[in-house]
mmCIF file of C-alpha atoms in Angstrom:
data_model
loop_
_atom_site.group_PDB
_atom_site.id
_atom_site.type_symbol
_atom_site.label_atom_id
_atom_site.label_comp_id
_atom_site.label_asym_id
_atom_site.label_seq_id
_atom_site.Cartn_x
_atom_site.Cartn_y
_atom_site.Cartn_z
ATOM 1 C CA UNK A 1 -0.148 -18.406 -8.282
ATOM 2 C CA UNK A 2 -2.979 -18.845 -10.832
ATOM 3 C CA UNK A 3 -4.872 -16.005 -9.159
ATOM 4 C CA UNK A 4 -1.810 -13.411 -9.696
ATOM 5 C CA UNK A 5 -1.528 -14.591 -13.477
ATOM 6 C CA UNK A 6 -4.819 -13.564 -14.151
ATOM 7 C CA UNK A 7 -4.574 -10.247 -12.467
ATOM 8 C CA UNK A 8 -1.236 -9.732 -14.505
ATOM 9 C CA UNK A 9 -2.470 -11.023 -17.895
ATOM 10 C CA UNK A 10 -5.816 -9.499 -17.881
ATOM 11 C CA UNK A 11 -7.069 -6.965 -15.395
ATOM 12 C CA UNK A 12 -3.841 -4.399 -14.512
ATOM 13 C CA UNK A 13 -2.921 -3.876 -17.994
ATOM 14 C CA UNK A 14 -7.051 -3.336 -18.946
ATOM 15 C CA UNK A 15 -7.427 -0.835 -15.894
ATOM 16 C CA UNK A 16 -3.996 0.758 -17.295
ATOM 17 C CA UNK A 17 -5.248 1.059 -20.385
ATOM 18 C CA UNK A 18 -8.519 2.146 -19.677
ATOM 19 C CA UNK A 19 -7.492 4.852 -17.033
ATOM 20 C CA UNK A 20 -9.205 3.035 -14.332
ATOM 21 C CA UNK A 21 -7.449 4.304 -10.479
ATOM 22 C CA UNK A 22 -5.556 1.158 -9.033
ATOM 23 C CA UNK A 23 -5.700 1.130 -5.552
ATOM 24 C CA UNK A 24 -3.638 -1.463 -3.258
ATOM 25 C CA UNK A 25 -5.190 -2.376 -0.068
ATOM 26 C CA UNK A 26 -2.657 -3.927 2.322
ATOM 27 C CA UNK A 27 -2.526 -5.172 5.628
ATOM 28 C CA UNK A 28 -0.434 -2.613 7.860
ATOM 29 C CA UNK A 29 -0.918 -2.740 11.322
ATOM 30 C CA UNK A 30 0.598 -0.220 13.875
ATOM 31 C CA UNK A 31 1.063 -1.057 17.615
ATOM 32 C CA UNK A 32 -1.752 1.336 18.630
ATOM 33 C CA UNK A 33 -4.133 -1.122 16.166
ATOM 34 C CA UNK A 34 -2.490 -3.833 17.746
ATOM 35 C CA UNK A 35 -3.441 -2.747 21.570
ATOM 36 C CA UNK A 36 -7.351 -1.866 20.254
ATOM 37 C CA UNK A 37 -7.522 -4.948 18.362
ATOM 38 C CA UNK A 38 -11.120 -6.521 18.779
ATOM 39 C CA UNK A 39 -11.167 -10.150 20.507
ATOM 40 C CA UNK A 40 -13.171 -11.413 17.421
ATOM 41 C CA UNK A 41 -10.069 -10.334 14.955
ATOM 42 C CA UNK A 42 -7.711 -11.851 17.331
ATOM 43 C CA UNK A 43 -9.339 -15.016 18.026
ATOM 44 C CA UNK A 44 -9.918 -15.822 13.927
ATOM 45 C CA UNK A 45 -5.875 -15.605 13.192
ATOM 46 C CA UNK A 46 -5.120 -17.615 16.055
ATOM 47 C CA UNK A 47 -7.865 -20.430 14.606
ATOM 48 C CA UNK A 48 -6.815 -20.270 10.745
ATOM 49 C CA UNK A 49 -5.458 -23.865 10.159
ATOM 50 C CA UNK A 50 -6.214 -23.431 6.475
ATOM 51 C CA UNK A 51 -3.103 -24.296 5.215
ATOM 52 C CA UNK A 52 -0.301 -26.549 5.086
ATOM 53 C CA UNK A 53 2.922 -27.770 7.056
ATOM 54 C CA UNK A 54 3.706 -26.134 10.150
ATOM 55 C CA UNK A 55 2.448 -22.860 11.750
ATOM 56 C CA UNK A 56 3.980 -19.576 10.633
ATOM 57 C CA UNK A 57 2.099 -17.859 11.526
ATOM 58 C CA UNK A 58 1.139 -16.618 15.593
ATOM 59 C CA UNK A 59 -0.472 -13.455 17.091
ATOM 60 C CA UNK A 60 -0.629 -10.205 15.191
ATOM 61 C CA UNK A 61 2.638 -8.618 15.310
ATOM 62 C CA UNK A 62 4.815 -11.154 16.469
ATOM 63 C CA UNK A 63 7.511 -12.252 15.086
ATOM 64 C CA UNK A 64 7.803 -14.388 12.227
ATOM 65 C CA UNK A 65 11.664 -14.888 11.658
ATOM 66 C CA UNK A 66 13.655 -15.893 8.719
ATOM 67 C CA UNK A 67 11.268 -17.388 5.885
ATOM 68 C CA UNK A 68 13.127 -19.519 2.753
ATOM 69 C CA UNK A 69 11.806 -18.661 -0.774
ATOM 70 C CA UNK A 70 12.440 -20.972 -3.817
ATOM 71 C CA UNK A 71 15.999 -21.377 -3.910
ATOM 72 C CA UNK A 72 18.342 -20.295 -1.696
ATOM 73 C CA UNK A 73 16.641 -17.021 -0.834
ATOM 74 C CA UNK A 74 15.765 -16.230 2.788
ATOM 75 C CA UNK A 75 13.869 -13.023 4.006
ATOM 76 C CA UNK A 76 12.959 -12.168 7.435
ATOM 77 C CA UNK A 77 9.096 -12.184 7.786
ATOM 78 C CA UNK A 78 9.015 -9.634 10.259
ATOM 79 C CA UNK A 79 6.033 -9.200 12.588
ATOM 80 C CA UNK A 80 2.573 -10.672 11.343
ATOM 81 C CA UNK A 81 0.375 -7.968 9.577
ATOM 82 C CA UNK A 82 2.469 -5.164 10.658
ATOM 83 C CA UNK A 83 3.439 -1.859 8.045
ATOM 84 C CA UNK A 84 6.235 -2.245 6.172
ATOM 85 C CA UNK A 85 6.867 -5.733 6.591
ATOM 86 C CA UNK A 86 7.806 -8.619 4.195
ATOM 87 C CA UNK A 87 4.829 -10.544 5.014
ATOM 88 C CA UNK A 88 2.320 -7.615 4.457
ATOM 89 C CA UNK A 89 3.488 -6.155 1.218
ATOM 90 C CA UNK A 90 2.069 -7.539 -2.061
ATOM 91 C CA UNK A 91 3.101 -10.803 -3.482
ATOM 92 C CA UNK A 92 6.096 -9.755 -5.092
ATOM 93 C CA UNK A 93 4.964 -10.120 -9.293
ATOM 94 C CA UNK A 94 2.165 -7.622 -8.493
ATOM 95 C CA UNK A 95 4.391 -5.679 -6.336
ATOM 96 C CA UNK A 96 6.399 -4.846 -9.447
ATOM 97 C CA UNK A 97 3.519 -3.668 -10.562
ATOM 98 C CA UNK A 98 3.030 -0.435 -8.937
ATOM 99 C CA UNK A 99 3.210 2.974 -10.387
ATOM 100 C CA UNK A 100 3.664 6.036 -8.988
ATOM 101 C CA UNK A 101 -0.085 7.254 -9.892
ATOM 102 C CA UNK A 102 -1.442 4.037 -7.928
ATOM 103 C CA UNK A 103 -2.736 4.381 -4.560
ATOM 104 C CA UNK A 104 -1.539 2.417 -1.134
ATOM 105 C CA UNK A 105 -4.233 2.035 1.686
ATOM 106 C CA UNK A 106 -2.837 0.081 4.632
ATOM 107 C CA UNK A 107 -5.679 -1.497 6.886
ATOM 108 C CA UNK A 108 -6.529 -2.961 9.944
ATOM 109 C CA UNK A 109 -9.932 -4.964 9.876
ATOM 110 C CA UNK A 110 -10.773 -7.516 7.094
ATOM 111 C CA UNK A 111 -12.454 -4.710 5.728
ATOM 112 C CA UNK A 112 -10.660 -2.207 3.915
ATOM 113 C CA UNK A 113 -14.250 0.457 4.941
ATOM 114 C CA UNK A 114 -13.264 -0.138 8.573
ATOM 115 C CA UNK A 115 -10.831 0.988 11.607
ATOM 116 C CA UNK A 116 -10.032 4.377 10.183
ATOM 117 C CA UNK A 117 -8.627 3.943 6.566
ATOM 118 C CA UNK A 118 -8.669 6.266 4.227
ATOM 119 C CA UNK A 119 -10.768 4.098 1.841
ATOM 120 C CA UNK A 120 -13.767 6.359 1.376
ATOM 121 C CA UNK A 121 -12.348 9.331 2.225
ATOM 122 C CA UNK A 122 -9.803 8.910 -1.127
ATOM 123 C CA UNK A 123 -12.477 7.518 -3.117
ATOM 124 C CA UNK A 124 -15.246 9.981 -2.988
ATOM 125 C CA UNK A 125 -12.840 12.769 -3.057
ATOM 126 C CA UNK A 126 -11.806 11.304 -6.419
ATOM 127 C CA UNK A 127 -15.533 10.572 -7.425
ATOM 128 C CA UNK A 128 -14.790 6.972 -8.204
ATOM 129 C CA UNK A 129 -18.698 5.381 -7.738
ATOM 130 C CA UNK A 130 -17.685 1.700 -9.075
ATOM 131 C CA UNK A 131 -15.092 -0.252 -7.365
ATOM 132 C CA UNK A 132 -13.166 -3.899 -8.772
ATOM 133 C CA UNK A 133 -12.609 -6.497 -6.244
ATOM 134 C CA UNK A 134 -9.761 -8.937 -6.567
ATOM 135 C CA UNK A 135 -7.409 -10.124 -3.750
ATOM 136 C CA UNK A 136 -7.617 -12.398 -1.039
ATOM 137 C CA UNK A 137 -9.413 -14.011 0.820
ATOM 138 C CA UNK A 138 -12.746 -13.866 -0.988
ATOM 139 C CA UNK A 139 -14.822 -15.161 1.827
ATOM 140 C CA UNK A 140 -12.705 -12.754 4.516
ATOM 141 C CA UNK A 141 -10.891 -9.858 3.357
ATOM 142 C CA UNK A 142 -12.601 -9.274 -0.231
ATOM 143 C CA UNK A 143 -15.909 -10.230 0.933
ATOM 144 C CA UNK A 144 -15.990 -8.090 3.971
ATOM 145 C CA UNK A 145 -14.509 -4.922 1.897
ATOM 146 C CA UNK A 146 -17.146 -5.683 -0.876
ATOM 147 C CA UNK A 147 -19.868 -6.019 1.528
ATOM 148 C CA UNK A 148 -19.634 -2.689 3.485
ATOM 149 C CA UNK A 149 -18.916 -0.600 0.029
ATOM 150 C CA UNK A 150 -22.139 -1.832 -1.587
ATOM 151 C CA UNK A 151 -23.492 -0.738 1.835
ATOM 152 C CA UNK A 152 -21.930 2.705 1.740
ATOM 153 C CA UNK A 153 -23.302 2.926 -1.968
ATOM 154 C CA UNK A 154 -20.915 1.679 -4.729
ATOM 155 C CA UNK A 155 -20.915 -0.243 -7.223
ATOM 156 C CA UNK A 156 -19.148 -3.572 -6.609
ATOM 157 C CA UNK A 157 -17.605 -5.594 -9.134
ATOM 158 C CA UNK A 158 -16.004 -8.720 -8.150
ATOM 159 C CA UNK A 159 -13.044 -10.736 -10.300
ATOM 160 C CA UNK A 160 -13.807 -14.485 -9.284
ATOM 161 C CA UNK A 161 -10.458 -15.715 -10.866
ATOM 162 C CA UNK A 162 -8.667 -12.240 -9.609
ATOM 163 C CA UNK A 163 -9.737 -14.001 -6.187
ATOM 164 C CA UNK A 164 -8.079 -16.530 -3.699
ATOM 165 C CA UNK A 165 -9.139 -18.061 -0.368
ATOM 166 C CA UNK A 166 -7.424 -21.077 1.814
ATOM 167 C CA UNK A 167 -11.293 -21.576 2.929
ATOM 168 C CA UNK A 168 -13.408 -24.330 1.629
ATOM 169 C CA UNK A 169 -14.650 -23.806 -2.147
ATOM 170 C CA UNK A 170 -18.251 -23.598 -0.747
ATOM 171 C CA UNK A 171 -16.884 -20.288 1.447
ATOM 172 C CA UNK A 172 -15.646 -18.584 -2.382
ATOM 173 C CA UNK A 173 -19.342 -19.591 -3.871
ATOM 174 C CA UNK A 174 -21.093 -18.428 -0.916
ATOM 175 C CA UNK A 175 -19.788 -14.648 -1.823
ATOM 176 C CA UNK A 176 -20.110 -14.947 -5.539
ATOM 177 C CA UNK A 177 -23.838 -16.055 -5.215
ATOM 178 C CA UNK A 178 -24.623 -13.019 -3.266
ATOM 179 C CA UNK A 179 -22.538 -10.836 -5.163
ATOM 180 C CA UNK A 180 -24.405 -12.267 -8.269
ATOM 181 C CA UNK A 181 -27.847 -12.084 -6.327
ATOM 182 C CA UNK A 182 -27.604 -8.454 -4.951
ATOM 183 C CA UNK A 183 -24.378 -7.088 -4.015
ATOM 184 C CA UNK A 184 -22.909 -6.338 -7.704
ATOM 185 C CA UNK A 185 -21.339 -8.393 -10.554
ATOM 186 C CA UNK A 186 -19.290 -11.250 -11.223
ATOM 187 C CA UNK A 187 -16.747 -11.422 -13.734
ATOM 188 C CA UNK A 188 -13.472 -12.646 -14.858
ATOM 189 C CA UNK A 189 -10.486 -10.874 -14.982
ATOM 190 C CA UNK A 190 -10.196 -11.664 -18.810
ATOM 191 C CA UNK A 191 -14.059 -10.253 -19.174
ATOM 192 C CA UNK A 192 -12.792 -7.399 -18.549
ATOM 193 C CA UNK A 193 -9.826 -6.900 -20.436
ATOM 194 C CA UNK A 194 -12.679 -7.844 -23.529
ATOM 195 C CA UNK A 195 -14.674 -5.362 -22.066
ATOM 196 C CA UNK A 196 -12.226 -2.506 -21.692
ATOM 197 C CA UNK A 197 -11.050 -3.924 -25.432
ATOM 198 C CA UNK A 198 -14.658 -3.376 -27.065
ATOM 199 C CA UNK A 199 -14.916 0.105 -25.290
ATOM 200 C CA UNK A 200 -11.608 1.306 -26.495
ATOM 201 C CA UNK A 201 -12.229 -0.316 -30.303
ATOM 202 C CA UNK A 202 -16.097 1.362 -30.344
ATOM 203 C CA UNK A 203 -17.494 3.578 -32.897
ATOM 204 C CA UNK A 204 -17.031 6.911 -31.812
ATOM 205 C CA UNK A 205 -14.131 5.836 -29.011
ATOM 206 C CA UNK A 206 -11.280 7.913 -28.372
ATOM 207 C CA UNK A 207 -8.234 4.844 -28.318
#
C-alpha cells in the first residue's frame, strides 16, 4: 500500500522525532452501537461496491469468516467493524508501529468527533490545538473527522498521500479543495518530515 509507505517513510518517524502525540483512530463497534446504529450509517455499508471481486463484506457486526493473506496465511475476519477484531485493527505495517505513549480511540460514526469517543475529551485535556489527518477514506472517514474538528476549533492539517479512498478520484479532490480553501492545509507526508527536519536543524533549535 503506497499510502502506508508514505506514512512509514515520512510522517511517524517526523511526529516521533518531533514529539508530536500519535493518536490511532479505529473502528470498534460494541453491540450497544450496533442496536443505536443510525439508518443512514447502515444503509452506506450495505451500498459500498467500491471494490473488487466478491463481497466481504455484509452488515455491521456480522460475520466475516476465514480471510487468506498472501501466502498461505488465513485469519478469521471476525465481525465487521467490531472491537478487537482482525478486520478493525490497523493494517498490520503500521500496527507494528505503536508505542506504548501512543493513544487508541475506537469509534463508531465516520467521524472520529461523534457517538461518544473520547476524541476531544483526550485532546483538549492534553492541549493539543493542531491535529494531522491521514487514514482512510478521505472523502468518508478522514473527511468527516476533519470536518467536525475544524468546526469544534482546531487546526486541521491533512496528508493527501497519508490518505486513501476506494471512491472516485474526484471524491479525494473534492476534500482537498476545501481543505485547501477553508478547512486547513494540505500537505504531503514527506513535507513534513522536511518541515519537522528544518525545525529541528534551526538556529537556536534544541535537536
Amino acid at each position: 500500500m503506497k499510502v502506508a509507505d508514505k506514512l512509514l517513510e515520512y510522517a511517524i518517524p517526523a511526529c516521533r522525532k518531533a514529539g508530536i502525540q500519535v493518536v490511532w483512530l479505529n473502528w470498534g463497534l460494541t453491540k450497544q452501537d450496533i442496536d443505536e446504529m443510525p439508518p443512514t450509517i447502515i444503509k452506506g455499508f450495505a451500498a459500498d461496491n467500491n471494490f473488487d471481486g466478491p463481497r466481504r463484506i455484509k452488515d455491521l457486526g456480522s460475520e466475516i469468516g476465514p480471510v487468506q493473506l498472501e501466502g498461505d496465511t488465513v485469519v478469521e475476519g471476525g465481525r465487521v467493524l467490531m472491537r478487537d477484531q482482525w478486520n478493525s485493527a490497523s493494517y498490520s505495517p503500521l500496527k507494528e508501529k505503536y508505542q506504548p505513549q501512543d493513544i487508541l480511540i475506537h469509534k463508531n460514526r465516520l467521524s472520529g468527533f461523534w457517538g461518544g469517543t473520547t476524541s476531544e475529551e483526550i485532546l483538549t485535556s492534553r492541549g493539543i490545538r493542531t491535529l494531522l489527518f491521514a487514514g482512510a477514506n478521505t472523502d468518508q472517514c478522514v473527511g468527516g473527522s476533519l470536518q467536525d474538528a475544524f468546526t469544534k476549533g482546531w487546526d486541521c492539517l491533512l496528508l493527501s498521500d497519508g490518505c486513501a479512498t476506494t471512491s472516485p478520484d474526484f471524491a479525494k479532490c473534492c476534500i482537498e479543495f476545501n481543505c485547501e480553501g477553508g478547512w486547513g492545509f494540505v500537505l504531503s507526508c514527506k513535507d513534513l518530515a522536511v518541515g519537522v527536519e528544518n525545525m529541528q536543524t534551526a538556529p537556536g533549535a534544541r535537536v
